Amino acid sequence: MVSVTEEELQTKSKGELIKLAGQLRDRRNELNQKASKRASKRDDLNAKTREKVDEAQEHREKRDELNEKVQEHKEKRNELNAKANELFDEVEQRKSDLELNEGKDIEELESEIEDLEFKQQTEVLSTEEERELIEKIEDKREKLQERKEKLDDSEDLEELVEEAEEVRAEASRHHEKVTELADKAQEHHNQMIEAYREADEIRDEADEMHESFVEAQEAADQHHEDFVRVQKRLRELDKQEEEERKSEKEKEREEAKEEAEEIYQQFKDGETLDTEDLMKLQKTGLL
């Protein structure tokens, strides 16, 4: 760093001050160039920061849009699941009303009847045993008939089950969309966080560069102020020298005038003047 104290300004010679002014000017220009480069770098970093913030904002908007869709699909899924539950509850209720879940199914009853009839046809039974066997066959035929009648009454039950399963399947499709969109929303959220983190890092670097710029600019300004002070002192010295030159010339004129007046007096007294004396009289206007 080049600097100058007030004492140095007053004590240094003109030549030294001219040299110092050149050093201050060169150092000032060098610092201004550094400050300019640092300002340019800072501006570039600030621009990159804004780009990262804009990028983060875009991810935020996409995330929010996806989260809105997630919420829509969740609501639809929950609505459909509630409807499916109602339908399945209705199926179970109707099964209960029809007692389809109780007793033996048709195939089992038919098989048992066949077995009893085969026994009746192939085995030698007493009158009492045959009567009991016939009663069993009749009882099972009645149950079979009741079972068939209940199934006839529940023809639309399968359609109800099918409808409930379709509603549940549609709810599942909405759940898949919830999962898919939530994953995408999370990706954009992560990218948003990363972009903000990078923006913070670049902003910190830009702030450091700004501090470096201010440091260089302040140093350049200080060198400029010192340069101006030296230039001012040089002008003062120039003025002093000019005044001294004027004073010296005035003194020389006065001395020349006095000398010319003495020569002129000699001339009036009749003394012979040489060429040099005549020239002195001409210069002062006495001849």
CSV table of C-alpha atoms in Angstrom, one decimal:
chain,number,residue,atom,x,y,z
A,1,MET,CA,0.0,0.0,0.0
A,2,VAL,CA,1.3,3.5,-0.9
A,3,SER,CA,0.5,6.3,1.5
A,4,VAL,CA,1.5,9.8,2.5
A,5,THR,CA,1.4,11.6,5.8
A,6,GLU,CA,0.8,15.3,6.2
A,7,GLU,CA,4.4,15.8,7.4
A,8,GLU,CA,5.7,14.0,4.3
A,9,LEU,CA,3.6,16.3,2.1
A,10,GLN,CA,5.3,19.4,3.6
A,11,THR,CA,8.8,18.0,3.8
A,12,LYS,CA,9.3,16.0,0.6
A,13,SER,CA,10.8,17.7,-2.4
A,14,LYS,CA,8.9,18.3,-5.6
A,15,GLY,CA,10.6,15.5,-7.4
A,16,GLU,CA,9.8,13.1,-4.6
A,17,LEU,CA,6.2,14.2,-4.6
A,18,ILE,CA,5.9,13.8,-8.4
A,19,LYS,CA,7.3,10.2,-8.0
A,20,LEU,CA,4.9,9.6,-5.1
A,21,ALA,CA,1.9,10.9,-7.1
A,22,GLY,CA,2.8,8.5,-9.9
A,23,GLN,CA,2.9,5.6,-7.4
A,24,LEU,CA,-0.4,6.6,-5.9
A,25,ARG,CA,-2.0,6.9,-9.3
A,26,ASP,CA,-0.7,3.5,-10.5
A,27,ARG,CA,-1.8,1.8,-7.2
A,28,ARG,CA,-5.2,3.5,-7.4
A,29,ASN,CA,-5.7,2.3,-11.0
A,30,GLU,CA,-4.6,-1.2,-10.0
A,31,LEU,CA,-7.0,-1.2,-7.1
A,32,ASN,CA,-9.9,0.2,-9.2
A,33,GLN,CA,-9.2,-2.6,-11.7
A,34,LYS,CA,-9.4,-5.2,-8.9
A,35,ALA,CA,-12.5,-3.7,-7.5
A,36,SER,CA,-14.1,-3.7,-11.0
A,37,LYS,CA,-13.2,-7.4,-11.5
A,38,ARG,CA,-14.6,-8.3,-8.0
A,39,ALA,CA,-17.8,-6.3,-8.7
A,40,SER,CA,-18.2,-8.2,-11.9
A,41,LYS,CA,-17.6,-11.5,-10.2
A,42,ARG,CA,-20.0,-10.5,-7.4
A,43,ASP,CA,-22.7,-9.6,-10.0
A,44,ASP,CA,-22.2,-12.9,-11.7
A,45,LEU,CA,-22.6,-14.8,-8.4
A,46,ASN,CA,-25.7,-12.8,-7.5
A,47,ALA,CA,-27.2,-13.6,-11.0
A,48,LYS,CA,-26.5,-17.3,-10.3
A,49,THR,CA,-28.1,-17.0,-6.9
A,50,ARG,CA,-31.2,-15.6,-8.5
A,51,GLU,CA,-31.2,-18.4,-11.0
A,52,LYS,CA,-31.0,-21.0,-8.2
A,53,VAL,CA,-33.8,-19.2,-6.3
A,54,ASP,CA,-36.0,-19.2,-9.4
A,55,GLU,CA,-35.2,-22.9,-9.9
A,56,ALA,CA,-36.2,-23.6,-6.3
A,57,GLN,CA,-39.4,-21.6,-6.8
A,58,GLU,CA,-40.3,-23.6,-9.9
A,59,HIS,CA,-39.8,-26.9,-7.9
A,60,ARG,CA,-41.9,-25.4,-5.1
A,61,GLU,CA,-44.7,-24.6,-7.5
A,62,LYS,CA,-44.6,-28.1,-9.1
A,63,ARG,CA,-44.5,-29.7,-5.7
A,64,ASP,CA,-47.6,-27.7,-4.6
A,65,GLU,CA,-49.4,-28.5,-7.8
A,66,LEU,CA,-48.7,-32.2,-7.3
A,67,ASN,CA,-49.7,-32.1,-3.7
A,68,GLU,CA,-53.0,-30.6,-4.7
A,69,LYS,CA,-53.5,-33.5,-7.1
A,70,VAL,CA,-52.5,-35.9,-4.4
A,71,GLN,CA,-55.1,-34.4,-2.1
A,72,GLU,CA,-57.8,-34.7,-4.9
A,73,HIS,CA,-57.0,-38.3,-5.4
A,74,LYS,CA,-56.9,-39.0,-1.7
A,75,GLU,CA,-60.4,-37.5,-1.3
A,76,LYS,CA,-61.6,-39.5,-4.3
A,77,ARG,CA,-60.0,-42.7,-3.0
A,78,ASN,CA,-61.5,-42.2,0.5
A,79,GLU,CA,-64.9,-41.5,-1.0
A,80,LEU,CA,-64.7,-44.6,-3.1
A,81,ASN,CA,-63.5,-46.8,-0.3
A,82,ALA,CA,-66.3,-45.5,1.9
A,83,LYS,CA,-68.8,-46.4,-0.9
A,84,ALA,CA,-67.2,-49.8,-1.4
A,85,ASN,CA,-67.4,-50.5,2.3
A,86,GLU,CA,-71.1,-49.6,2.2
A,87,LEU,CA,-71.7,-52.0,-0.7
A,88,PHE,CA,-69.8,-54.9,0.9
A,89,ASP,CA,-71.7,-54.3,4.2
A,90,GLU,CA,-74.9,-54.5,2.1
A,91,VAL,CA,-73.7,-57.7,0.5
A,92,GLU,CA,-72.9,-59.2,4.0
A,93,GLN,CA,-76.3,-58.1,5.3
A,94,ARG,CA,-78.2,-59.6,2.4
A,95,LYS,CA,-76.2,-62.8,2.7
A,96,SER,CA,-77.1,-62.8,6.4
A,97,ASP,CA,-80.8,-62.1,5.6
A,98,LEU,CA,-80.8,-65.0,3.1
A,99,GLU,CA,-78.8,-67.2,5.5
A,100,LEU,CA,-76.5,-68.1,2.6
A,101,ASN,CA,-73.6,-68.3,5.0
A,102,GLU,CA,-75.4,-70.9,7.2
A,103,GLY,CA,-76.0,-74.6,6.5
A,104,LYS,CA,-74.7,-76.8,3.7
A,105,ASP,CA,-74.4,-75.7,0.1
A,106,ILE,CA,-76.3,-77.2,-2.8
A,107,GLU,CA,-73.6,-79.5,-4.0
A,108,GLU,CA,-73.2,-81.0,-0.6
A,109,LEU,CA,-76.9,-81.6,-0.1
A,110,GLU,CA,-77.2,-83.2,-3.6
A,111,SER,CA,-74.3,-85.5,-2.8
A,112,GLU,CA,-75.8,-86.5,0.5
A,113,ILE,CA,-79.2,-87.2,-1.2
A,114,GLU,CA,-77.5,-89.4,-3.8
A,115,ASP,CA,-75.7,-91.4,-1.1
A,116,LEU,CA,-78.9,-92.0,0.8
A,117,GLU,CA,-80.8,-93.0,-2.4
A,118,PHE,CA,-77.9,-95.4,-3.3
A,119,LYS,CA,-78.1,-96.9,0.1
A,120,GLN,CA,-81.9,-97.3,-0.2
A,121,GLN,CA,-81.5,-99.1,-3.5
A,122,THR,CA,-78.6,-101.4,-2.7
A,123,GLU,CA,-79.0,-102.3,0.9
A,124,VAL,CA,-81.5,-104.6,2.6
A,125,LEU,CA,-83.2,-102.6,5.2
A,126,SER,CA,-85.9,-103.3,7.7
A,127,THR,CA,-89.2,-101.4,7.4
A,128,GLU,CA,-88.2,-99.1,10.2
A,129,GLU,CA,-84.8,-98.4,8.8
A,130,GLU,CA,-86.2,-97.7,5.3
A,131,ARG,CA,-88.8,-95.4,6.8
A,132,GLU,CA,-86.1,-93.4,8.6
A,133,LEU,CA,-84.0,-93.3,5.5
A,134,ILE,CA,-86.9,-92.0,3.4
A,135,GLU,CA,-87.6,-89.3,6.0
A,136,LYS,CA,-83.9,-88.3,5.8
A,137,ILE,CA,-84.1,-88.1,2.0
A,138,GLU,CA,-87.2,-86.0,2.1
A,139,ASP,CA,-85.8,-83.7,4.8
A,140,LYS,CA,-82.7,-83.1,2.7
A,141,ARG,CA,-84.7,-82.6,-0.4
A,142,GLU,CA,-86.7,-79.9,1.4
A,143,LYS,CA,-83.5,-78.2,2.6
A,144,LEU,CA,-82.2,-78.4,-1.0
A,145,GLN,CA,-85.3,-76.8,-2.3
A,146,GLU,CA,-85.1,-74.0,0.3
A,147,ARG,CA,-81.5,-73.5,-0.6
A,148,LYS,CA,-82.3,-73.2,-4.3
A,149,GLU,CA,-85.2,-70.8,-3.6
A,150,LYS,CA,-82.8,-68.6,-1.5
A,151,LEU,CA,-80.3,-68.5,-4.3
A,152,ASP,CA,-83.1,-67.6,-6.8
A,153,ASP,CA,-84.0,-64.7,-4.5
A,154,SER,CA,-80.3,-63.5,-4.5
A,155,GLU,CA,-79.8,-63.3,-8.2
A,156,ASP,CA,-78.8,-59.6,-8.0
A,157,LEU,CA,-76.3,-60.3,-5.1
A,158,GLU,CA,-73.5,-61.1,-7.6
A,159,GLU,CA,-74.1,-57.9,-9.4
A,160,LEU,CA,-73.9,-56.1,-6.1
A,161,VAL,CA,-70.6,-57.9,-5.3
A,162,GLU,CA,-69.3,-57.0,-8.7
A,163,GLU,CA,-70.2,-53.3,-8.3
A,164,ALA,CA,-68.5,-53.3,-4.8
A,165,GLU,CA,-65.4,-54.8,-6.3
A,166,GLU,CA,-65.3,-52.4,-9.2
A,167,VAL,CA,-65.6,-49.4,-6.8
A,168,ARG,CA,-62.8,-50.9,-4.6
A,169,ALA,CA,-60.7,-51.3,-7.8
A,170,GLU,CA,-61.3,-47.7,-8.7
A,171,ALA,CA,-60.3,-46.7,-5.2
A,172,SER,CA,-57.1,-48.7,-5.6
A,173,ARG,CA,-56.3,-46.9,-8.8
A,174,HIS,CA,-56.7,-43.6,-7.1
A,175,HIS,CA,-54.4,-44.8,-4.3
A,176,GLU,CA,-51.8,-45.7,-6.9
A,177,LYS,CA,-52.0,-42.2,-8.2
A,178,VAL,CA,-51.7,-40.8,-4.7
A,179,THR,CA,-48.5,-42.8,-4.2
A,180,GLU,CA,-47.1,-41.9,-7.7
A,181,LEU,CA,-47.8,-38.2,-7.4
A,182,ALA,CA,-46.6,-38.0,-3.8
A,183,ASP,CA,-43.3,-39.5,-4.9
A,184,LYS,CA,-43.0,-36.9,-7.6
A,185,ALA,CA,-43.9,-34.2,-5.2
A,186,GLN,CA,-41.2,-35.4,-2.8
A,187,GLU,CA,-38.7,-35.3,-5.6
A,188,HIS,CA,-39.5,-31.7,-6.4
A,189,HIS,CA,-39.4,-30.9,-2.7
A,190,ASN,CA,-35.9,-32.4,-2.4
A,191,GLN,CA,-34.8,-30.6,-5.6
A,192,MET,CA,-36.2,-27.3,-4.1
A,193,ILE,CA,-34.3,-27.8,-0.9
A,194,GLU,CA,-31.1,-28.5,-2.8
A,195,ALA,CA,-31.6,-25.5,-5.0
A,196,TYR,CA,-32.1,-23.3,-2.0
A,197,ARG,CA,-29.0,-24.8,-0.3
A,198,GLU,CA,-26.9,-24.0,-3.5
A,199,ALA,CA,-28.4,-20.5,-3.6
A,200,ASP,CA,-27.3,-19.9,0.0
A,201,GLU,CA,-23.8,-21.1,-0.8
A,202,ILE,CA,-23.5,-18.9,-3.9
A,203,ARG,CA,-25.0,-16.0,-2.0
A,204,ASP,CA,-22.4,-16.4,0.8
A,205,GLU,CA,-19.7,-16.4,-1.9
A,206,ALA,CA,-21.2,-13.3,-3.5
A,207,ASP,CA,-21.3,-11.6,-0.1
A,208,GLU,CA,-17.6,-12.4,0.5
A,209,MET,CA,-16.8,-11.1,-3.0
A,210,HIS,CA,-18.7,-7.9,-2.2
A,211,GLU,CA,-16.7,-7.4,1.0
A,212,SER,CA,-13.6,-8.0,-1.1
A,213,PHE,CA,-14.8,-5.4,-3.7
A,214,VAL,CA,-15.6,-2.9,-0.9
A,215,GLU,CA,-12.1,-3.4,0.5
A,216,ALA,CA,-10.4,-2.8,-2.8
A,217,GLN,CA,-12.7,0.1,-3.7
A,218,GLU,CA,-12.1,1.8,-0.3
A,219,ALA,CA,-8.3,1.3,-0.7
A,220,ALA,CA,-8.5,2.8,-4.3
A,221,ASP,CA,-10.5,5.7,-3.0
A,222,GLN,CA,-7.9,6.3,-0.2
A,223,HIS,CA,-5.1,6.2,-2.8
A,224,HIS,CA,-7.1,8.6,-5.0
A,225,GLU,CA,-7.6,11.0,-2.0
A,226,ASP,CA,-3.8,10.8,-1.3
A,227,PHE,CA,-3.1,11.4,-5.0
A,228,VAL,CA,-5.3,14.4,-5.0
A,229,ARG,CA,-3.6,15.7,-1.8
A,230,VAL,CA,-0.2,15.3,-3.5
A,231,GLN,CA,-1.4,17.0,-6.6
A,232,LYS,CA,-2.7,19.8,-4.6
A,233,ARG,CA,0.6,20.1,-2.8
A,234,LEU,CA,2.4,20.1,-6.2
A,235,ARG,CA,0.2,22.9,-7.4
A,236,GLU,CA,1.0,24.9,-4.2
A,237,LEU,CA,4.7,24.3,-4.9
A,238,ASP,CA,4.3,25.3,-8.5
A,239,LYS,CA,2.6,28.5,-7.3
A,240,GLN,CA,5.3,29.2,-4.8
A,241,GLU,CA,8.0,28.7,-7.5
A,242,GLU,CA,6.0,30.9,-9.9
A,243,GLU,CA,5.8,33.6,-7.2
A,244,GLU,CA,9.5,33.2,-6.4
A,245,ARG,CA,10.3,33.5,-10.1
A,246,LYS,CA,8.1,36.6,-10.4
A,247,SER,CA,9.8,38.0,-7.3
A,248,GLU,CA,13.2,37.3,-8.7
A,249,LYS,CA,12.4,38.8,-12.1
A,250,GLU,CA,11.0,41.9,-10.4
A,251,LYS,CA,14.1,42.2,-8.3
A,252,GLU,CA,16.3,41.8,-11.4
A,253,ARG,CA,14.2,44.5,-13.2
A,254,GLU,CA,14.7,46.8,-10.2
A,255,GLU,CA,18.4,46.2,-10.1
A,256,ALA,CA,18.6,46.7,-13.9
A,257,LYS,CA,16.7,49.9,-13.6
A,258,GLU,CA,18.9,51.2,-10.9
A,259,GLU,CA,22.0,50.3,-12.9
A,260,ALA,CA,20.6,51.9,-16.0
A,261,GLU,CA,19.8,55.1,-14.1
A,262,GLU,CA,23.4,55.2,-12.9
A,263,ILE,CA,24.6,54.7,-16.4
A,264,TYR,CA,22.3,57.4,-17.7
A,265,GLN,CA,23.5,59.8,-15.1
A,266,GLN,CA,27.0,59.0,-16.2
A,267,PHE,CA,25.9,59.7,-19.8
A,268,LYS,CA,24.5,63.0,-18.8
A,269,ASP,CA,27.7,63.8,-17.0
A,270,GLY,CA,29.5,63.4,-20.3
A,271,GLU,CA,31.1,60.1,-19.7
A,272,THR,CA,31.6,57.8,-22.7
A,273,LEU,CA,29.4,54.7,-22.7
A,274,ASP,CA,30.4,51.4,-24.2
A,275,THR,CA,28.1,49.1,-26.2
A,276,GLU,CA,27.0,47.1,-23.2
A,277,ASP,CA,26.0,50.2,-21.3
A,278,LEU,CA,24.0,51.4,-24.3
A,279,MET,CA,22.1,48.1,-24.5
A,280,LYS,CA,21.2,48.3,-20.8
A,281,LEU,CA,19.8,51.8,-21.4
A,282,GLN,CA,17.8,50.6,-24.3
A,283,LYS,CA,16.4,47.7,-22.3
A,284,THR,CA,15.1,50.0,-19.5
A,285,GLY,CA,13.8,52.5,-22.0
A,286,LEU,CA,16.1,55.3,-20.9
A,287,LEU,CA,17.6,55.6,-24.4
